[in-house]
Tab-separated table of C-alpha atoms in Angstrom:
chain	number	residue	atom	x	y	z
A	1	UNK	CA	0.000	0.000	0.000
A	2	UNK	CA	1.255	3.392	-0.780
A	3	UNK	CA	0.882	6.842	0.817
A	4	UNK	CA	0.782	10.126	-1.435
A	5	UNK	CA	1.726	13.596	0.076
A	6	UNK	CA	1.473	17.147	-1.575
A	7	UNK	CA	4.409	19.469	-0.309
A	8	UNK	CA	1.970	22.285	-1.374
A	9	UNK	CA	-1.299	20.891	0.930
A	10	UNK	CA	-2.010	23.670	3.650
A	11	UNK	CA	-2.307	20.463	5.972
A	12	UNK	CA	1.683	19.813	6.995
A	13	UNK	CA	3.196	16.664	5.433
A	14	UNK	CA	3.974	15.452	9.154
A	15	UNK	CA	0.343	15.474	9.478
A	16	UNK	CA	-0.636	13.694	5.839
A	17	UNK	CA	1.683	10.902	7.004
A	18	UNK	CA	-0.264	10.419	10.563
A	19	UNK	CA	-3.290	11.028	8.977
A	20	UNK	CA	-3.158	8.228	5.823
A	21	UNK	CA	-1.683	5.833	7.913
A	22	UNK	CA	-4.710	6.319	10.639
A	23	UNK	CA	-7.047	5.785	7.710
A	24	UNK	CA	-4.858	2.385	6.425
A	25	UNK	CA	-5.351	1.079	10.063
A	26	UNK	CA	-9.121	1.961	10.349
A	27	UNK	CA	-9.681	0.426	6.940
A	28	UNK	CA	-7.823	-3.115	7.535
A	29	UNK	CA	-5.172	-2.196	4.755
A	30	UNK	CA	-3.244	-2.141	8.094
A	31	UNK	CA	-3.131	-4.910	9.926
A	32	UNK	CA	-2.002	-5.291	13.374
A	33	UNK	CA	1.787	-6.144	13.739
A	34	UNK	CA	2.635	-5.063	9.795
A	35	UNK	CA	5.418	-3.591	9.508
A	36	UNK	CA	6.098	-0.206	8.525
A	37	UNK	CA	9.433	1.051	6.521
A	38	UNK	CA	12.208	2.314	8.378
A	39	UNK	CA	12.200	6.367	8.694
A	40	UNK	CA	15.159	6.528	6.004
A	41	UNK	CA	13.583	4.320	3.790
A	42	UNK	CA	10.061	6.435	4.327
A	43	UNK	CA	12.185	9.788	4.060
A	44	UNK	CA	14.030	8.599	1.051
A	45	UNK	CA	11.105	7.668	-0.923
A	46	UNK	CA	9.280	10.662	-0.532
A	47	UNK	CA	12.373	12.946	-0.605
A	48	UNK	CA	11.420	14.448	2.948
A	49	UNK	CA	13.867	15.508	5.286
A	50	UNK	CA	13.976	12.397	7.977
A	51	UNK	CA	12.675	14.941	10.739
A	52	UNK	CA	9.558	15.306	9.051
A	53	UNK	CA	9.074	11.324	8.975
A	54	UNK	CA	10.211	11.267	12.446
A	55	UNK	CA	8.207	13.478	13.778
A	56	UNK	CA	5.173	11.268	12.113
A	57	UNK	CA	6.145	8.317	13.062
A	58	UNK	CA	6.317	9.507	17.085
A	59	UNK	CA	3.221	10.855	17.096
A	60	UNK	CA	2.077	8.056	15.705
A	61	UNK	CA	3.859	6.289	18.837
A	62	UNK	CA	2.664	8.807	21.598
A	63	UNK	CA	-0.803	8.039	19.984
A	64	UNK	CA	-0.043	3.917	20.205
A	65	UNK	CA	-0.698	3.301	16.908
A	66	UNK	CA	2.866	2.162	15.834
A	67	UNK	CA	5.845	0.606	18.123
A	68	UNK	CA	9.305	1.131	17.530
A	69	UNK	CA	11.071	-1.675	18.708
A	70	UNK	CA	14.611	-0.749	17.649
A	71	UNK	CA	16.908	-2.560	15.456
A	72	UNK	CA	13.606	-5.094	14.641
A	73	UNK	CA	11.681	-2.311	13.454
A	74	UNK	CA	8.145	-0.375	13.648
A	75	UNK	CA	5.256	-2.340	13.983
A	76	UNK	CA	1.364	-1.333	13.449
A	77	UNK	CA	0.333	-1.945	17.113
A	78	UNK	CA	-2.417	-4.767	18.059
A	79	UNK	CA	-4.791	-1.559	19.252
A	80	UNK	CA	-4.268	0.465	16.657
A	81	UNK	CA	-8.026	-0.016	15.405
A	82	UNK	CA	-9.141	1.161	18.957
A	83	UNK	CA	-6.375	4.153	19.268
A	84	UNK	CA	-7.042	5.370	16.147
A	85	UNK	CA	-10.935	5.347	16.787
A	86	UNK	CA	-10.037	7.312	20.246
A	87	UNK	CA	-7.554	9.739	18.585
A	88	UNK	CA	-10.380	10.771	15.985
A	89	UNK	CA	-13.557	10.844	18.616
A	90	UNK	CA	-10.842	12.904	20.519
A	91	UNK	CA	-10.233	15.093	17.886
A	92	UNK	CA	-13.750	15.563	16.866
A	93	UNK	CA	-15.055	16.200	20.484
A	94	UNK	CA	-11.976	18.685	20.864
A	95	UNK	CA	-13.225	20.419	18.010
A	96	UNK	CA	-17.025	20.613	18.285
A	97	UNK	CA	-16.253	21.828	22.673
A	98	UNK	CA	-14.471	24.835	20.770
A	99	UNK	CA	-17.327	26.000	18.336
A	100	UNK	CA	-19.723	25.723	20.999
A	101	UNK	CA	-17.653	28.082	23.735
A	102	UNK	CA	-17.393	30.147	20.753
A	103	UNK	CA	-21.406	29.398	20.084
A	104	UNK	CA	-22.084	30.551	24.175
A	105	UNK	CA	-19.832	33.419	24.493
A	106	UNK	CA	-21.743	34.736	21.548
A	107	UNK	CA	-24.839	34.263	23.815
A	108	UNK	CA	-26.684	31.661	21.695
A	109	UNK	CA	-28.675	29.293	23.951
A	110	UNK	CA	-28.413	25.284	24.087
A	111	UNK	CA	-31.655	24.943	22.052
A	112	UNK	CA	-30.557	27.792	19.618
A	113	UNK	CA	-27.211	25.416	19.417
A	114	UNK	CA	-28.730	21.899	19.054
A	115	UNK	CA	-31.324	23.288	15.800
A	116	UNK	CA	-28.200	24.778	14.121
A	117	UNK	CA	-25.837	21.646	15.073
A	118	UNK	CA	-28.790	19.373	13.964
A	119	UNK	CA	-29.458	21.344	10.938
A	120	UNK	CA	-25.916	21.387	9.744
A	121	UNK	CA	-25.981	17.655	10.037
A	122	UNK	CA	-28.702	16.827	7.918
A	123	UNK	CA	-27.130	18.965	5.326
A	124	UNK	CA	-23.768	17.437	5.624
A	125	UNK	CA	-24.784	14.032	5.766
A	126	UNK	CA	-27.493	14.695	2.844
A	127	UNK	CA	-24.947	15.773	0.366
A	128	UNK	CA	-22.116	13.264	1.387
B	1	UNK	CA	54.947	-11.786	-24.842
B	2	UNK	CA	52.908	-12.276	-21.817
B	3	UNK	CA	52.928	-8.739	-21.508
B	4	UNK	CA	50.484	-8.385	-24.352
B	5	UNK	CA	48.095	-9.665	-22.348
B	6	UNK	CA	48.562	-7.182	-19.488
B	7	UNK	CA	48.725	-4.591	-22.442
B	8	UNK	CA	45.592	-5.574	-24.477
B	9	UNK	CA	43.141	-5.724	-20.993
B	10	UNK	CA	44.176	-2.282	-20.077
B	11	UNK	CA	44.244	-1.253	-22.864
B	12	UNK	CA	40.484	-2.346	-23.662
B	13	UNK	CA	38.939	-0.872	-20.445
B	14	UNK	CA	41.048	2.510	-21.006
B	15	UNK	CA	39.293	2.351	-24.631
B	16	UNK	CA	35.743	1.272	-23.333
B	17	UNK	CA	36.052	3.766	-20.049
B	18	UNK	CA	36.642	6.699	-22.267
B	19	UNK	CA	35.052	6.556	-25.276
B	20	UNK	CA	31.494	5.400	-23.767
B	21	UNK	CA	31.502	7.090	-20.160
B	22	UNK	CA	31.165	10.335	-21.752
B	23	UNK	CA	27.490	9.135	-23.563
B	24	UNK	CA	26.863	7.579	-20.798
B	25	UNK	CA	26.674	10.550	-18.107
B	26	UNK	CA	24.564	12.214	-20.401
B	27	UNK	CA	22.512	9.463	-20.327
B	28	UNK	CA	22.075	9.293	-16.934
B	29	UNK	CA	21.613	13.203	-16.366
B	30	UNK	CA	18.236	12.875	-18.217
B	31	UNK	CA	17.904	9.774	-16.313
B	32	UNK	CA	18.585	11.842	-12.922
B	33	UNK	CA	16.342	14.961	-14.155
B	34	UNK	CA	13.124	11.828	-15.214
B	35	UNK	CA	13.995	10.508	-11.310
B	36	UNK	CA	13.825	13.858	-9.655
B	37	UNK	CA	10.849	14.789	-11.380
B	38	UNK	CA	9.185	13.044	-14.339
B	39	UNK	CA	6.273	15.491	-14.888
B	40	UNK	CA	8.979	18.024	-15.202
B	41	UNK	CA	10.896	16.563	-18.089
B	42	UNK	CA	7.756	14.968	-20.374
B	43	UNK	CA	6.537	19.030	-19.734
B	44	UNK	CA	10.424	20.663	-20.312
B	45	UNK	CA	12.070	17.807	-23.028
B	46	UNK	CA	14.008	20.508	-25.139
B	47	UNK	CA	14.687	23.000	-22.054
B	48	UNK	CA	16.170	20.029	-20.505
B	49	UNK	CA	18.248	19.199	-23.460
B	50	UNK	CA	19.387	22.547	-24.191
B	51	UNK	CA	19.968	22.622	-20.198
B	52	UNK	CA	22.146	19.031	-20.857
B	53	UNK	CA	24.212	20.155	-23.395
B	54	UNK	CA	25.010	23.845	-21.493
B	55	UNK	CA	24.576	23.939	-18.017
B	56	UNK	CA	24.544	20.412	-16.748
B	57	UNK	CA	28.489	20.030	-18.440
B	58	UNK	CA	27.810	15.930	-18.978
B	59	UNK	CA	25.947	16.652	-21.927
B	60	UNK	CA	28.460	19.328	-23.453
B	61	UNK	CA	30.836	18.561	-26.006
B	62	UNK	CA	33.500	19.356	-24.271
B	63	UNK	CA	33.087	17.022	-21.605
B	64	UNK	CA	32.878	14.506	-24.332
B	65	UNK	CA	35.802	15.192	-26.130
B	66	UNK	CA	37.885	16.007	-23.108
B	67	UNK	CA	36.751	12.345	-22.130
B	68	UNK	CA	38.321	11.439	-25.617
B	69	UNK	CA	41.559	13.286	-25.421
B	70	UNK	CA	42.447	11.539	-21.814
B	71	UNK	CA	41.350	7.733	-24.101
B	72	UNK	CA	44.110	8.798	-26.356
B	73	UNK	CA	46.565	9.877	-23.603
B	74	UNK	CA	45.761	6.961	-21.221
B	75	UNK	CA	46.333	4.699	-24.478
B	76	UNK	CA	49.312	6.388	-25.826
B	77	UNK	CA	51.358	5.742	-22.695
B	78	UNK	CA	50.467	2.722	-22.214
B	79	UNK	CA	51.401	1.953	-26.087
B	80	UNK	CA	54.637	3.407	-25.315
B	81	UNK	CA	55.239	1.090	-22.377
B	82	UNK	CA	54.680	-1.696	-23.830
B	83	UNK	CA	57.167	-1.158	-27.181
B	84	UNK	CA	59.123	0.231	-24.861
B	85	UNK	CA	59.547	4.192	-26.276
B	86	UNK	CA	58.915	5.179	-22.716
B	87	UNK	CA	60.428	2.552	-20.196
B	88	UNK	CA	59.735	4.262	-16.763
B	89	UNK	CA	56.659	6.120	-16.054
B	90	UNK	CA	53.952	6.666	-13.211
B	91	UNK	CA	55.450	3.499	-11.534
B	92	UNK	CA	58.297	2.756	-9.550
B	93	UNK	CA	58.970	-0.258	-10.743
B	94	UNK	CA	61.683	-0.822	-13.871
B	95	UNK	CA	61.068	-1.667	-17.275
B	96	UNK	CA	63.252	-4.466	-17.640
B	97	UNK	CA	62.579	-6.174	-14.213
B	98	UNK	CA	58.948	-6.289	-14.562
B	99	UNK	CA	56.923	-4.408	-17.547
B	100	UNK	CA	53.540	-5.715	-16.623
B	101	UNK	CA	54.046	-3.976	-13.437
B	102	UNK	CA	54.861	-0.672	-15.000
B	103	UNK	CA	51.325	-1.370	-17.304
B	104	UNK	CA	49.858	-1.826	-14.605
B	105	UNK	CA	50.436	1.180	-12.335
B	106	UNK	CA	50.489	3.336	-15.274
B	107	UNK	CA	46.957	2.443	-16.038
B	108	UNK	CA	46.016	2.794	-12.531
B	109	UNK	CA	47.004	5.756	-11.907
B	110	UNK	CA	46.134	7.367	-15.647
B	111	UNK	CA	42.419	5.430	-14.474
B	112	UNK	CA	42.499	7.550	-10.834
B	113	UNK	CA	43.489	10.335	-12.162
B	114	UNK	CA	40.648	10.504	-14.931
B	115	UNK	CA	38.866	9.053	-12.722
B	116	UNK	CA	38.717	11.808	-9.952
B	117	UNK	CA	38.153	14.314	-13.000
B	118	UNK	CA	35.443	12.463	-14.441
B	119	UNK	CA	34.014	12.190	-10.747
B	120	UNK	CA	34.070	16.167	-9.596
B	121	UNK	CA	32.271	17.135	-13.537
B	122	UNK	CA	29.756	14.879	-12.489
B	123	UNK	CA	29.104	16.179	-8.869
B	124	UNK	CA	28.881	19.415	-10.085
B	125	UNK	CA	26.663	18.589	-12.914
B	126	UNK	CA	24.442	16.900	-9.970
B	127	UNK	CA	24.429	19.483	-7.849
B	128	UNK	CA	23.276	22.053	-11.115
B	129	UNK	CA	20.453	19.678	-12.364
B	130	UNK	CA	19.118	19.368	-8.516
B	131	UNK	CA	18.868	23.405	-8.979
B	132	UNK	CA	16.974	23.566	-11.675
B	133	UNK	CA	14.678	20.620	-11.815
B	134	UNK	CA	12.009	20.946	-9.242
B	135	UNK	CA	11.157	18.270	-7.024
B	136	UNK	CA	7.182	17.152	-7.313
B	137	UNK	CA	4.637	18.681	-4.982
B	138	UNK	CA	2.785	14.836	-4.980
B	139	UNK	CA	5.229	12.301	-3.906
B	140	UNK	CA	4.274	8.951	-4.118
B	141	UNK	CA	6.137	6.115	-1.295
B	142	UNK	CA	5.360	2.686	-0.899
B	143	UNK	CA	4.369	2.064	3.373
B	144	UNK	CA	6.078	-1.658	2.674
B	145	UNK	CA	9.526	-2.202	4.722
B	146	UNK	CA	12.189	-3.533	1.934
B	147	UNK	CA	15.171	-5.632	3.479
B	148	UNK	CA	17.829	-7.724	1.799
B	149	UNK	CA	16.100	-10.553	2.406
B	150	UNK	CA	13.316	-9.296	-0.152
B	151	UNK	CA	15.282	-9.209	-2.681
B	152	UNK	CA	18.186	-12.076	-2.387
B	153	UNK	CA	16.819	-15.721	-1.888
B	154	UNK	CA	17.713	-17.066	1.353
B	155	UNK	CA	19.804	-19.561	0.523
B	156	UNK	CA	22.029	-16.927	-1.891
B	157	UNK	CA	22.342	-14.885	1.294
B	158	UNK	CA	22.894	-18.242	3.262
B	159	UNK	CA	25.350	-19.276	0.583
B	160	UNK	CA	27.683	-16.093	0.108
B	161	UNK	CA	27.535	-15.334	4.499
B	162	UNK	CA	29.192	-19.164	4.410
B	163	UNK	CA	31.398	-18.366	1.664
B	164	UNK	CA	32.759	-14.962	3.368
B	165	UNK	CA	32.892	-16.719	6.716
B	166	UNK	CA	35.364	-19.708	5.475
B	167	UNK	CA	37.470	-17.261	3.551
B	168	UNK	CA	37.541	-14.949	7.068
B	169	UNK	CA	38.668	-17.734	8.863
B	170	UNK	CA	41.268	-19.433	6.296
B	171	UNK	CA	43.461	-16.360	6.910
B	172	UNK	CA	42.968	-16.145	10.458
B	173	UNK	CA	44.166	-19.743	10.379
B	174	UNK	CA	47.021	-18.984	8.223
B	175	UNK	CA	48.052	-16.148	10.363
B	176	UNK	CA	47.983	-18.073	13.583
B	177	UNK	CA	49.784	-21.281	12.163
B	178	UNK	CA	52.577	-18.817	10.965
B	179	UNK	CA	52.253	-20.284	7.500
B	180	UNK	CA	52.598	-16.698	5.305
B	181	UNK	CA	55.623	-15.968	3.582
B	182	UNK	CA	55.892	-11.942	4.207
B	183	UNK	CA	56.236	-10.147	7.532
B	184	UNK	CA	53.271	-7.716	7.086
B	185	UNK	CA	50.652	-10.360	6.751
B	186	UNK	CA	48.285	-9.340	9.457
B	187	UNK	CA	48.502	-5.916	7.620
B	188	UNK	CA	47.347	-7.176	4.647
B	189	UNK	CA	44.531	-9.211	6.200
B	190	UNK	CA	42.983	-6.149	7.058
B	191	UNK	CA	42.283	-5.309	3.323
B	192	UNK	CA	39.364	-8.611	2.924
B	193	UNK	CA	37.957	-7.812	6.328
B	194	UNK	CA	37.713	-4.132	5.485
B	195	UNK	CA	36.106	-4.863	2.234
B	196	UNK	CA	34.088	-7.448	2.939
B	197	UNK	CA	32.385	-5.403	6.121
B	198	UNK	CA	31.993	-2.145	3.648
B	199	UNK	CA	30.200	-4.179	1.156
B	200	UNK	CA	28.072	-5.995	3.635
B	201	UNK	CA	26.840	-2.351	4.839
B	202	UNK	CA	26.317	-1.450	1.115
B	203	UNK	CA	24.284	-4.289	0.565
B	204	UNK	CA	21.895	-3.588	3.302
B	205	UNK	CA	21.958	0.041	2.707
B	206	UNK	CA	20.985	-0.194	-0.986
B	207	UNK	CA	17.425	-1.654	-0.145
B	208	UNK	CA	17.078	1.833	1.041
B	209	UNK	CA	17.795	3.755	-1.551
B	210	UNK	CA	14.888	5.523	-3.677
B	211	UNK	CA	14.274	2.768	-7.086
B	212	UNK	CA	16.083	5.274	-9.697
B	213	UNK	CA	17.088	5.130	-12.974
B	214	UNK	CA	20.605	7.283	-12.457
B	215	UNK	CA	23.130	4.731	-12.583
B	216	UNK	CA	21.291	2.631	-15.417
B	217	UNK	CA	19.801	0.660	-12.751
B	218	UNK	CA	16.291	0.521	-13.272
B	219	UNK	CA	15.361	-1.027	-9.867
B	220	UNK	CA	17.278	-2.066	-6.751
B	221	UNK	CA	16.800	-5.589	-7.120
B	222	UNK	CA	19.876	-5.357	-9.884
B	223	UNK	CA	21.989	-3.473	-7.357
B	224	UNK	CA	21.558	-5.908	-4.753
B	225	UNK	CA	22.347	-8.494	-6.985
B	226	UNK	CA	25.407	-6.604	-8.066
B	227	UNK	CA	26.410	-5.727	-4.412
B	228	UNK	CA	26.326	-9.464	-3.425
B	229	UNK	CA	28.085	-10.308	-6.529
B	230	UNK	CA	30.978	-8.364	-5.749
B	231	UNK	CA	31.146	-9.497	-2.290
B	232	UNK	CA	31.494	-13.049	-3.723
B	233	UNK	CA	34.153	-12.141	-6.505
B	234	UNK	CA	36.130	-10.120	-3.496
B	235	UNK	CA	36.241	-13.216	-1.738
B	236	UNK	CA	37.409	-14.811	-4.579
B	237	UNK	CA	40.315	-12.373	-4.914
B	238	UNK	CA	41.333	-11.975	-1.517
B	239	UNK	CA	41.693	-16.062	-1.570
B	240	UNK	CA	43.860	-15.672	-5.240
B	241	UNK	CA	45.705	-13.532	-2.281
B	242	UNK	CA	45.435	-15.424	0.713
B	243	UNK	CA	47.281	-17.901	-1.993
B	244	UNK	CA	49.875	-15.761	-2.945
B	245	UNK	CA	50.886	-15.160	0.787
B	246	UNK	CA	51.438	-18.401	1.774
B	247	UNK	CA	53.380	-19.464	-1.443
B	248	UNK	CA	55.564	-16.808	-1.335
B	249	UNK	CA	56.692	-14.246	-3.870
B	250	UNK	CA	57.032	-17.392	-6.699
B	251	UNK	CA	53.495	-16.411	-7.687
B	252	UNK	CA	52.698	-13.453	-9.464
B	253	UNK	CA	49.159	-12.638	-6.823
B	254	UNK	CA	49.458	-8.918	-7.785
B	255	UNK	CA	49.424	-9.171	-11.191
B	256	UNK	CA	46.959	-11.784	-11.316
B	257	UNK	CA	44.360	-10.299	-9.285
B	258	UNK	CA	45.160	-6.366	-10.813
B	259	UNK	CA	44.217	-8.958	-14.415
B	260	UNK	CA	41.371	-10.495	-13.621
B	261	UNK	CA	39.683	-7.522	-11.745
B	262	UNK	CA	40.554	-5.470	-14.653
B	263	UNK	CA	39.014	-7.794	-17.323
B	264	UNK	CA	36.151	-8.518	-15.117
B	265	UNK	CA	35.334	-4.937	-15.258
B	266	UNK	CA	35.704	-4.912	-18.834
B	267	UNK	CA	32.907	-7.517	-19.231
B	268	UNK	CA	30.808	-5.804	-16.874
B	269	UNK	CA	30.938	-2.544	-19.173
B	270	UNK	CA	30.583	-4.324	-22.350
B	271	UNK	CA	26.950	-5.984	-20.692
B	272	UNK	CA	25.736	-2.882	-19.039
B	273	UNK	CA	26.745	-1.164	-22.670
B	274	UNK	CA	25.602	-3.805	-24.882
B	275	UNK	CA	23.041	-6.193	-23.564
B	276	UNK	CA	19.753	-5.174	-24.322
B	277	UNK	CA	17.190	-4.504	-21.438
B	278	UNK	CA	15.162	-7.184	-22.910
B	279	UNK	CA	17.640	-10.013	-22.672
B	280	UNK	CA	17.340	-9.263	-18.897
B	281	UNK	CA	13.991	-9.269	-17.849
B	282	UNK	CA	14.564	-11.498	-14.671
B	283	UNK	CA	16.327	-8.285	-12.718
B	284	UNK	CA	13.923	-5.476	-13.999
B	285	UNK	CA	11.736	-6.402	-11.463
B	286	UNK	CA	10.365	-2.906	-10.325
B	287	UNK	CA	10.406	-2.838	-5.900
């Protein structure tokens, strides 16, 4: 399986890296316990600076998707599937606590929230 | 009349060397511009060939014919040697002791010296092409691991690890049972262990390496191949050595090996040269 990153994306590559090899995992193209290439090799092949790979790849760790076990290599961990799911609902409920602060400081009620929130939804989900 | 030999191999590699290399690094600069960035060069064909033949200096004619003029030189002197005109040059050894020897560090160092030339022209063409070809914004990499053992059967791997281990130990046996002829043998055992470890790195480094077509290799699978195949023929050679030590200076090890190397490489130019691609399917496995 192959990942594709665009030096000129607004999202930073570190991020495309974490964020394709979250969606591998979720989708089973990732199994638990496959390995992943080294950072060189990653770096190499994408003509990245090995930083940039490095950086992915411990996030990826701190987020126990991947293990690093030294000179054997980095792993897809047996969780992944479950810290992947956590990372995004974490993510997503991170976001959504922000725009409704916003939402309240602005003084718009719960209800007023909820119609807007459901409304938005329906749209979304309609056209997707 | 034996020296003819000596004459005629060096000859052919100084001939092959330096009157192909030159078409060859131009070659492989479009080769290096496709690799860098292939959208680039199907979208810039003639800028990139005016580029090749100006700024890139592989391309240009004077590379070419400066390639040419050091053919002529390299095989002038070594002509010149060998009817003996000129009876003492670039070696320290003496015409009428020992003429192979004079061929033969005459051509070495007429090869280093073009050599190093031949090298820097090339690093700066490099380092110019990486300027102005662009790297792509979408960059494509494969998320599967490659090791060695990917591309080399196991019992190749199994096969040439035995092979490099019963060499390593033959002259560590030698060495301990006294049984070389010259004083500075534990020197010169540094030279196969040295080599050998160097190549073992290279092999497992290659795997690493981006797939590229620079150095006519189309894939790494070839280079591997190649990498493992000289670790064999070293081993070879160091044992042509190992020989030579223990026998004593009644066997010509220098010359032999400096021979056999040389002609070796001389094949190895003629098939990279000559062979088609097709004839070689087998190894143009794309990994």
């Amino acid at each position: 399986m192959d990942i594709v990153v665009h030096t000129n994306a607004p999202e930073p590559v570190y991020e495309q890296i974490v964020r394709q090899i979250h969606d591998a995992v979720k989708s089973g193209k990732l199994q638990p316990d496959a390995p992943l290439p080294t950072v060189r090799q990653l770096a190499g092949d994408l003509r990245l600076n090995r930083n940039t790979v490095a950086r992915a790849y411990k996030l990826l760790e701190d987020q126990g998707v991947i293990l690093t076990a030294g000179r054997k290599g980095t792993f897809v961990r047996f969780e992944a599937a479950r810290e992947v799911a956590k990372v995004k609902t974490g993510r997503a409920e991170r976001l959504m606590r922000r725009l409704i602060k916003t939402l309240v400081v602005e003084g718009m009620s719960r209800r007023e929230i909820t119609d807007i929130f459901n409304s938005a939804l329906s749209l979304e989900t309609r056209k997707g | 009349m034996t020296e003819w030999i000596d004459f005629s191999v060096y000859a052919a590699m100084t001939a092959i060397y330096w009157f192909v290399s030159a078409h060859w690094a131009a070659a492989m600069a479009l080769q290096m511009a496709g690799d860098r960035n292939q959208d680039w060069l199907t979208a810039n064909r003639e800028h990139a060939r005016t580029l090749l033949f100006s700024r890139w200096l592989v391309g240009s004619r004077w590379f070419r014919w400066s390639c040419y003029a050091w053919g002529a030189v390299s095989l002038s002197i070594l002509l010149a040697i060998q009817i003996g005109v000129w009876r003492q040059v670039l070696s320290t050894a003496t015409h009428a002791g020992s003429r192979w020897e004079v061929l033969k560090d005459a051509h070495s160092t007429l090869l280093i010296v073009g050599l190093l030339y031949y090298f820097a022209v090339i690093v700066v063409s490099s380092r110019r092409l990486a300027k102005d070809v662009p790297l792509p914004e979408r960059r494509r990499a494969t998320l599967t691991p490659r090791t060695v053992s990917g591309f080399v059967p196991r019992w190749f791997r199994m096969a040439t690890y035995a092979l490099i281990g019963v060499h390593l130990a033959a002259w560590v046996v030698v060495g301990t049972l006294g049984l070389y002829s010259a004083p500075d043998f534990w020197v010169r055992s540094a030279g196969p262990v040295t080599f050998t470890g160097i190549f073992l790195v290279i092999a497992h480094a290659m795997v690493h390496l981006r797939a590229s077509d620079t150095l006519g290799v189309p894939d790494r699978r070839l280079g591997v191949y190649f990498v493992f195949g000289s670790l064999i023929y070293a081993q070879l050679m160091f044992a042509l050595r190992l020989y030579g030590e223990v026998v004593g200076p009644s066997f010509d090890v220098d010359r032999a090996l400096h021979l056999t190397l040389s002609a070796t490489l001389v094949l190895g130019m003629l098939l990279l040269a000559f062979v088609p691609r097709a004839l070689k399917p087998a190894l143009y496995d794309p990994a």
